[in-house]
Amino acid sequence: MRRPFRQGSLPAVAVLTALLAAGLASPAGASSDDVPAVSVLKPSAVASSAHTVRLVTGDRVVVTGSGVDRQVSFAPDSDSPTGTASILQHGKDITVVPEEARPLLDSGVLDPRLFEVGALIEQGYADGRDLPLIVQNSIASAKSPANSRQVRRLPAIKATAAAVDPEQAQKFWAGLRDKQDGATAKRLADGVRKVWLDGKVTPTLDRSVPQIGAPTAWAAGYDGSGTKVAILDTGIDATHADLSDRIDEARNFSDSADAVDRHGHGTHVASTIAGSGAASGGKYKGVAPGAKLLIGKVLGDNGSGTESGVLAGMDWAAHSGAEVVSMSLGADTYTDGTDPMSQAVNTLTKDTGTLFVIAAGNTGPDAGTVGTPGAADAALTVAAVDDQDKIASFSSRGPRFGDKAMKPDIAAPGVNIVAARAAGTAMGAPAEAGYTSASGTSMATPHVSGAAAILAQEHPDWDAADLKGALMSSARTSGNGGFLEGSGRVDLATAIHAGVWATNASMGTYAQGAVSEPVTRTVTFHNTADKEITLALSGAFSLDGGSEVAGALTLGSTGVTLPAGGSRGVEVTVDPDLATTGGTYTGTITATGEGITAHATVALSRDLPTYKVGLQTLMPDGTAPSSAALSVYDLRKNAPPVRLPVDAAGVANARLKPGRYTILGHLLKSSASVTFVLPDVNVTDHDLAFTADGRKAARVLTKTPKPTEPVGSTVMVGRMSAEQSVGVLAALSGGPGHRYLLPSAAAQDGRLTSTAVESFRSRPISAKVQLPTGHVDLTTQFVGGSGRFEGVRKLTAVDAGFGTAEELAAHDVTGKLALVRLGSESPLTALTRVADAGAAAVMLVNSSDDVLTAGATTKTPMFTVPRSEGDRVLAAVARGRVTVQLTGELTPSYSYQTVNSHKGALPGSWTTAPAQSEFADVLTKDYSPAPAGAGELYSQGSWLGQNTVTGDGAGTFGEVNLGTTQHAYLLAANTTWSRTAYLSGYLSAQPYSSAAASYKPGSRSTQEWFKPVLHAGTPGPGADPSGSAQPYRKGDSMIVTIPKYVTGRSDVYEYGGRNADGDETAFRLYRNGTLLGSAPNAWVAVNNLPQEASQYRIETNAKRNNKWWSVSTEQHTAWNFTSAHVDGDAKAQLPLLQADYHLEGVALDSSVTAGKYHPVSVAFRNPDGTRAALTKGTVEVSYDEGTTWKKVPAVTYKGTVTGVLKAPKGSKGISLRIHGENSAGSSIDQTVIHAVHVR
């Protein structure tokens, strides 16, 4: 599935601003702007890529491309009950929900982020890496579930952090699901209450200290002395003069080696809290320079960490004597405060009395964007203002997501804050030596943390509630509004005199024009003094940014008397009907008397009215769906679509504001599905009702020219209005089944598309039988995981009933074709029992004429047939002896791939019967790189078809045995096709990819996959149209992306910078003979290169030798070239001389015959487009794994060196060593050990 739609022109990649610092650190004290630096590229930093995500369910999702130009293929787990998933794509965001997980997702026991595939890729939870989870149990001592690795205990929330190996995901999910309810379960097994993704957490980034009144506190003798502030961040530069004597203890909870700050964020925060200002003569002094610091490094050197790491740091900090924990970090997860980190804040605050001061986040200016853990009730959540106390545009806003509670709580300066710069880091904008300037709620938070430390020094008996309340009630209101700044900007000069504090309250959200009753809340005033205090009360209520609303706010009393150390509640009533203008309102209740001033804040939101939009959904048989995936999409915005729940009667209800919307989605029941779209839902001033009536839907039915069975399909609908720059695409992908699309009206504007992508294969088992009524070719569907055979078998059919033990005892199935009816028992259980009884093959008769997909793990061949056909065979068996002829093939000999796409209104018919002449015939040869005797291995991949008119497309996974060929018949009209393939079963292996190409109907061509000589290099002409695997220079930076393995002709390549299990790789870059840096792979960015022309050398090494790979086991490559500054935004390909190999006589098992002549040619290629001539080219060969070498006599013609090899008998393999030079001064030296086997 591809991006929905896009308007305008967007840059394909922003590489230089999307780097993940992980390479060489600059020398201590030096600016990283001064020296060349090698850093590892993030996956998202490259224009095109391929990623595999293993979901918690064990299903696999493959995403090719990047940004909004992504295609999605879904490969269900072999034990998946339905093999179906709903896919929702909005821009670069991709969500894939397998149907068996939907009940658990809807019931709230599974974190939605577990299925946000785009985010999983961005966070690095893809491509064979473990899936990190937080598993909450009913008891705190519970261990992590079976088939997962326990990382750490999280006692504050009765949870464990666990990691699931992708290879174990299927077993983990099977153990996690409730056994009683199976696929329909809404709860988890073994006391597990909820499973969250252990998501990434990132930082939420001379005048600000005086701005909050810190000098007044210092003058009064309070600088935080005697207090401890724990900072959970990126670590600390303990050598910085401002902090060298402030650090009491440092702990590392990240995946980095130690607590040293190699990012810069943590040092900046620490300096704002407690920096001495020594390096600036006191100019950049922190808020509480007398406080001691506890450093918990929870964010790694790359600036990110995991939620479980943060939770562990929080637990340590709260139990280590800190009065205040400062957290300038968060996850972009909008929450109602029930997520793991928010829960931990509340629990630890209650248990220890520690105050957690937490950044609100940097996802403003939209409302409801305060993230976790700042959403916690007990957190003192900090917004950011500028030096004029105006709210920063980036500062996250309230109210809190879900329950509309007040957040944030307070504000502080967070724009252009200058503080200490960690040695060797480049965060922010450099200021004076040793300092940097940065903006964010990350910068605002330490101001409040330092202020809290000063109050903790002044009042050592105060707990978290006192500190939080005093800072809020003494804050200076700035007119920004309660949902933007909370109680106001922190005012330490007033706070040090505070003896009374009050709670805040949200008065709710109300629709414009709706009549509402006055609402009353209680705010509580607390007296921390040891004497009774009487205060006068007054109130004011105003439209934020507007005038006061007279009479809207009333108080239950005009004064309050607070007992010594006690509290009293005051009723506050607001009449929403007097707040008529749309917007947010803030009320302030001020208490004064006996030299004390304190205030409480209330807030209210007046929003547009909402109207009910009801939707009744029906399947083609008129019944309600058993499952549904629906979304509502606002056609006026580019915001993500919102999920719409459906009840058991098939009814969905939404309350929507006036505007234009699309409702789109999928209905499912058994093996049938209905995909539909309501292109334009116009909400004005009344309720609406619609019906998605599957009885009117058209079945997707493609008749292939040759006999086939369906492998899978994807149906999708997309919508984008004229107002939008990106649209939404909803797809349903899965195995065989009856897919329907509901006809629709045309869209009022913008674009509306619909597409069906289908995949078929030759039947692994074909069956024919002679019945009294005539010869019958049965409609077979192979049972995945069952046995395969090659050739023809004639078997006597026997009626085995439902395959029960009793029926098998009564009917001998040994050596026969067992006919088994589908009953209430699991097909897997029944089929396994029949196979164990000795059946030679099994035919499973469905209970309907729908397509039945089943799975089994057995060597016995099995297939299913529709009920009508099965009943005829059973009836014949009841009358006498029946012989069924089975024809099998070990691997599909051919496949059909089709795309049927429409623009505009969804049509009323989706039946097609393309002729063979409409297909292109692509002969695919899948060579095997596996060692002899490795057993049956196969490549699992998908042909990705993309319609050139709509831009929509998808792929369906299929399996092909390695060492075989297959004819792929691709429907050619208006479609481009590309293929992505994996060595199946080895998730750590990178995918191999071919370029998207158009084919002419009736054309014939060949593609060779995994063919020797596999070597390091860049794809050849036409194989990489995006240029994503072509190293280049831009300005004074190099982006180096060199695949570890390309096929001999360099037309298919292993994409990505990640190693497979067991790989040993290295990258080194030299300039004029001096090493600039190294990295694990040739997947790097190199910045700050000198402008002048210089001689560079790139070296790469790779070793791979395991149970699924035994060719090109070791290779070494060195490229020498010249490079200089490139002006403007131009990109200049690096002039790396490439070598393309062709060795004749290589069999599909990657071997050549000993004693025979095998011509070999090496074509040297200039990928940068220059016409530099080859000046020298040599080829050497080794028949003893590189111990000895001899030069191959060869001739050179037009850049190609050709010779002949003859491997002596007894040789195990052929190794090659080549050298080439061109007239531009570029050269290549490449050694490939065991390039092919010798047989």
PDB file of N, CA and C in Angstrom, residues 152-185:
ATOM      1  N   ARG A 152      13.852  -5.633  33.314  1.00  0.00           N
ATOM      2  CA  ARG A 152      13.892  -5.091  34.673  1.00  0.00           C
ATOM      3  C   ARG A 152      12.489  -5.106  35.265  1.00  0.00           C
ATOM      4  N   ARG A 153      12.443  -5.094  36.573  1.00  0.00           N
ATOM      5  CA  ARG A 153      11.165  -4.968  37.268  1.00  0.00           C
ATOM      6  C   ARG A 153      10.818  -3.498  37.422  1.00  0.00           C
ATOM      7  N   LEU A 154       9.529  -3.206  37.406  1.00  0.00           N
ATOM      8  CA  LEU A 154       9.037  -1.847  37.573  1.00  0.00           C
ATOM      9  C   LEU A 154       8.005  -1.857  38.696  1.00  0.00           C
ATOM     10  N   PRO A 155       8.468  -1.934  39.936  1.00  0.00           N
ATOM     11  CA  PRO A 155       7.548  -2.155  41.059  1.00  0.00           C
ATOM     12  C   PRO A 155       6.541  -1.036  41.269  1.00  0.00           C
ATOM     13  N   ALA A 156       6.861   0.185  40.861  1.00  0.00           N
ATOM     14  CA  ALA A 156       5.945   1.304  41.098  1.00  0.00           C
ATOM     15  C   ALA A 156       4.611   1.103  40.393  1.00  0.00           C
ATOM     16  N   ILE A 157       4.612   0.332  39.291  1.00  0.00           N
ATOM     17  CA  ILE A 157       3.360   0.121  38.551  1.00  0.00           C
ATOM     18  C   ILE A 157       3.027  -1.365  38.418  1.00  0.00           C
ATOM     19  N   LYS A 158       3.651  -2.217  39.260  1.00  0.00           N
ATOM     20  CA  LYS A 158       3.410  -3.659  39.230  1.00  0.00           C
ATOM     21  C   LYS A 158       3.616  -4.211  37.821  1.00  0.00           C
ATOM     22  N   ALA A 159       4.764  -3.923  37.275  1.00  0.00           N
ATOM     23  CA  ALA A 159       5.017  -4.302  35.887  1.00  0.00           C
ATOM     24  C   ALA A 159       6.450  -4.769  35.716  1.00  0.00           C
ATOM     25  N   THR A 160       6.691  -5.356  34.571  1.00  0.00           N
ATOM     26  CA  THR A 160       8.046  -5.702  34.173  1.00  0.00           C
ATOM     27  C   THR A 160       8.303  -5.143  32.785  1.00  0.00           C
ATOM     28  N   ALA A 161       9.537  -4.773  32.557  1.00  0.00           N
ATOM     29  CA  ALA A 161       9.968  -4.444  31.201  1.00  0.00           C
ATOM     30  C   ALA A 161      10.467  -5.730  30.570  1.00  0.00           C
ATOM     31  N   ALA A 162       9.937  -6.051  29.413  1.00  0.00           N
ATOM     32  CA  ALA A 162      10.270  -7.309  28.754  1.00  0.00           C
ATOM     33  C   ALA A 162      10.644  -7.042  27.307  1.00  0.00           C
ATOM     34  N   ALA A 163      11.431  -7.925  26.746  1.00  0.00           N
ATOM     35  CA  ALA A 163      11.812  -7.840  25.337  1.00  0.00           C
ATOM     36  C   ALA A 163      11.426  -9.141  24.654  1.00  0.00           C
ATOM     37  N   VAL A 164      10.828  -9.014  23.468  1.00  0.00           N
ATOM     38  CA  VAL A 164      10.388 -10.189  22.718  1.00  0.00           C
ATOM     39  C   VAL A 164      11.217 -10.301  21.446  1.00  0.00           C
ATOM     40  N   ASP A 165      11.943 -11.396  21.339  1.00  0.00           N
ATOM     41  CA  ASP A 165      12.681 -11.685  20.111  1.00  0.00           C
ATOM     42  C   ASP A 165      11.671 -11.899  18.982  1.00  0.00           C
ATOM     43  N   PRO A 166      11.881 -11.284  17.812  1.00  0.00           N
ATOM     44  CA  PRO A 166      10.923 -11.476  16.716  1.00  0.00           C
ATOM     45  C   PRO A 166      10.662 -12.937  16.390  1.00  0.00           C
ATOM     46  N   GLU A 167      11.681 -13.780  16.551  1.00  0.00           N
ATOM     47  CA  GLU A 167      11.497 -15.197  16.260  1.00  0.00           C
ATOM     48  C   GLU A 167      10.570 -15.867  17.279  1.00  0.00           C
ATOM     49  N   GLN A 168      10.397 -15.233  18.449  1.00  0.00           N
ATOM     50  CA  GLN A 168       9.549 -15.801  19.498  1.00  0.00           C
ATOM     51  C   GLN A 168       8.205 -15.098  19.601  1.00  0.00           C
ATOM     52  N   ALA A 169       7.958 -14.114  18.735  1.00  0.00           N
ATOM     53  CA  ALA A 169       6.734 -13.318  18.859  1.00  0.00           C
ATOM     54  C   ALA A 169       5.484 -14.177  18.736  1.00  0.00           C
ATOM     55  N   GLN A 170       5.500 -15.132  17.845  1.00  0.00           N
ATOM     56  CA  GLN A 170       4.334 -15.998  17.647  1.00  0.00           C
ATOM     57  C   GLN A 170       4.018 -16.759  18.929  1.00  0.00           C
ATOM     58  N   LYS A 171       5.034 -17.348  19.562  1.00  0.00           N
ATOM     59  CA  LYS A 171       4.820 -18.102  20.798  1.00  0.00           C
ATOM     60  C   LYS A 171       4.426 -17.167  21.939  1.00  0.00           C
ATOM     61  N   PHE A 172       5.037 -15.998  21.991  1.00  0.00           N
ATOM     62  CA  PHE A 172       4.695 -15.029  23.040  1.00  0.00           C
ATOM     63  C   PHE A 172       3.219 -14.651  22.950  1.00  0.00           C
ATOM     64  N   TRP A 173       2.764 -14.363  21.748  1.00  0.00           N
ATOM     65  CA  TRP A 173       1.368 -13.965  21.558  1.00  0.00           C
ATOM     66  C   TRP A 173       0.416 -15.113  21.900  1.00  0.00           C
ATOM     67  N   ALA A 174       0.785 -16.311  21.500  1.00  0.00           N
ATOM     68  CA  ALA A 174      -0.064 -17.465  21.807  1.00  0.00           C
ATOM     69  C   ALA A 174      -0.224 -17.651  23.310  1.00  0.00           C
ATOM     70  N   GLY A 175       0.850 -17.417  24.063  1.00  0.00           N
ATOM     71  CA  GLY A 175       0.776 -17.545  25.510  1.00  0.00           C
ATOM     72  C   GLY A 175       0.066 -16.391  26.177  1.00  0.00           C
ATOM     73  N   LEU A 176       0.058 -15.246  25.514  1.00  0.00           N
ATOM     74  CA  LEU A 176      -0.540 -14.048  26.098  1.00  0.00           C
ATOM     75  C   LEU A 176      -2.057 -14.035  25.956  1.00  0.00           C
ATOM     76  N   ARG A 177      -2.551 -14.655  24.894  1.00  0.00           N
ATOM     77  CA  ARG A 177      -3.988 -14.621  24.623  1.00  0.00           C
ATOM     78  C   ARG A 177      -4.755 -15.500  25.602  1.00  0.00           C
ATOM     79  N   ASP A 178      -5.912 -15.039  25.984  1.00  0.00           N
ATOM     80  CA  ASP A 178      -6.783 -15.800  26.860  1.00  0.00           C
ATOM     81  C   ASP A 178      -7.226 -17.078  26.147  1.00  0.00           C
ATOM     82  N   LYS A 179      -7.006 -18.206  26.803  1.00  0.00           N
ATOM     83  CA  LYS A 179      -7.279 -19.487  26.152  1.00  0.00           C
ATOM     84  C   LYS A 179      -8.772 -19.747  25.993  1.00  0.00           C
ATOM     85  N   GLN A 180      -9.573 -19.228  26.897  1.00  0.00           N
ATOM     86  CA  GLN A 180     -10.999 -19.546  26.881  1.00  0.00           C
ATOM     87  C   GLN A 180     -11.719 -18.923  25.692  1.00  0.00           C
ATOM     88  N   ASP A 181     -11.453 -17.641  25.441  1.00  0.00           N
ATOM     89  CA  ASP A 181     -12.178 -16.941  24.386  1.00  0.00           C
ATOM     90  C   ASP A 181     -11.418 -16.875  23.069  1.00  0.00           C
ATOM     91  N   GLY A 182     -10.134 -17.256  23.074  1.00  0.00           N
ATOM     92  CA  GLY A 182      -9.372 -17.326  21.835  1.00  0.00           C
ATOM     93  C   GLY A 182      -9.295 -16.006  21.108  1.00  0.00           C
ATOM     94  N   ALA A 183      -9.600 -16.056  19.804  1.00  0.00           N
ATOM     95  CA  ALA A 183      -9.425 -14.884  18.945  1.00  0.00           C
ATOM     96  C   ALA A 183     -10.370 -13.749  19.289  1.00  0.00           C
ATOM     97  N   THR A 184     -11.452 -14.043  20.014  1.00  0.00           N
ATOM     98  CA  THR A 184     -12.407 -12.987  20.368  1.00  0.00           C
ATOM     99  C   THR A 184     -12.164 -12.442  21.768  1.00  0.00           C
ATOM    100  N   ALA A 185     -11.076 -12.876  22.402  1.00  0.00           N
ATOM    101  CA  ALA A 185     -10.820 -12.496  23.795  1.00  0.00           C
ATOM    102  C   ALA A 185     -10.635 -10.992  23.927  1.00  0.00           C
TER     103      ALA A 185
END
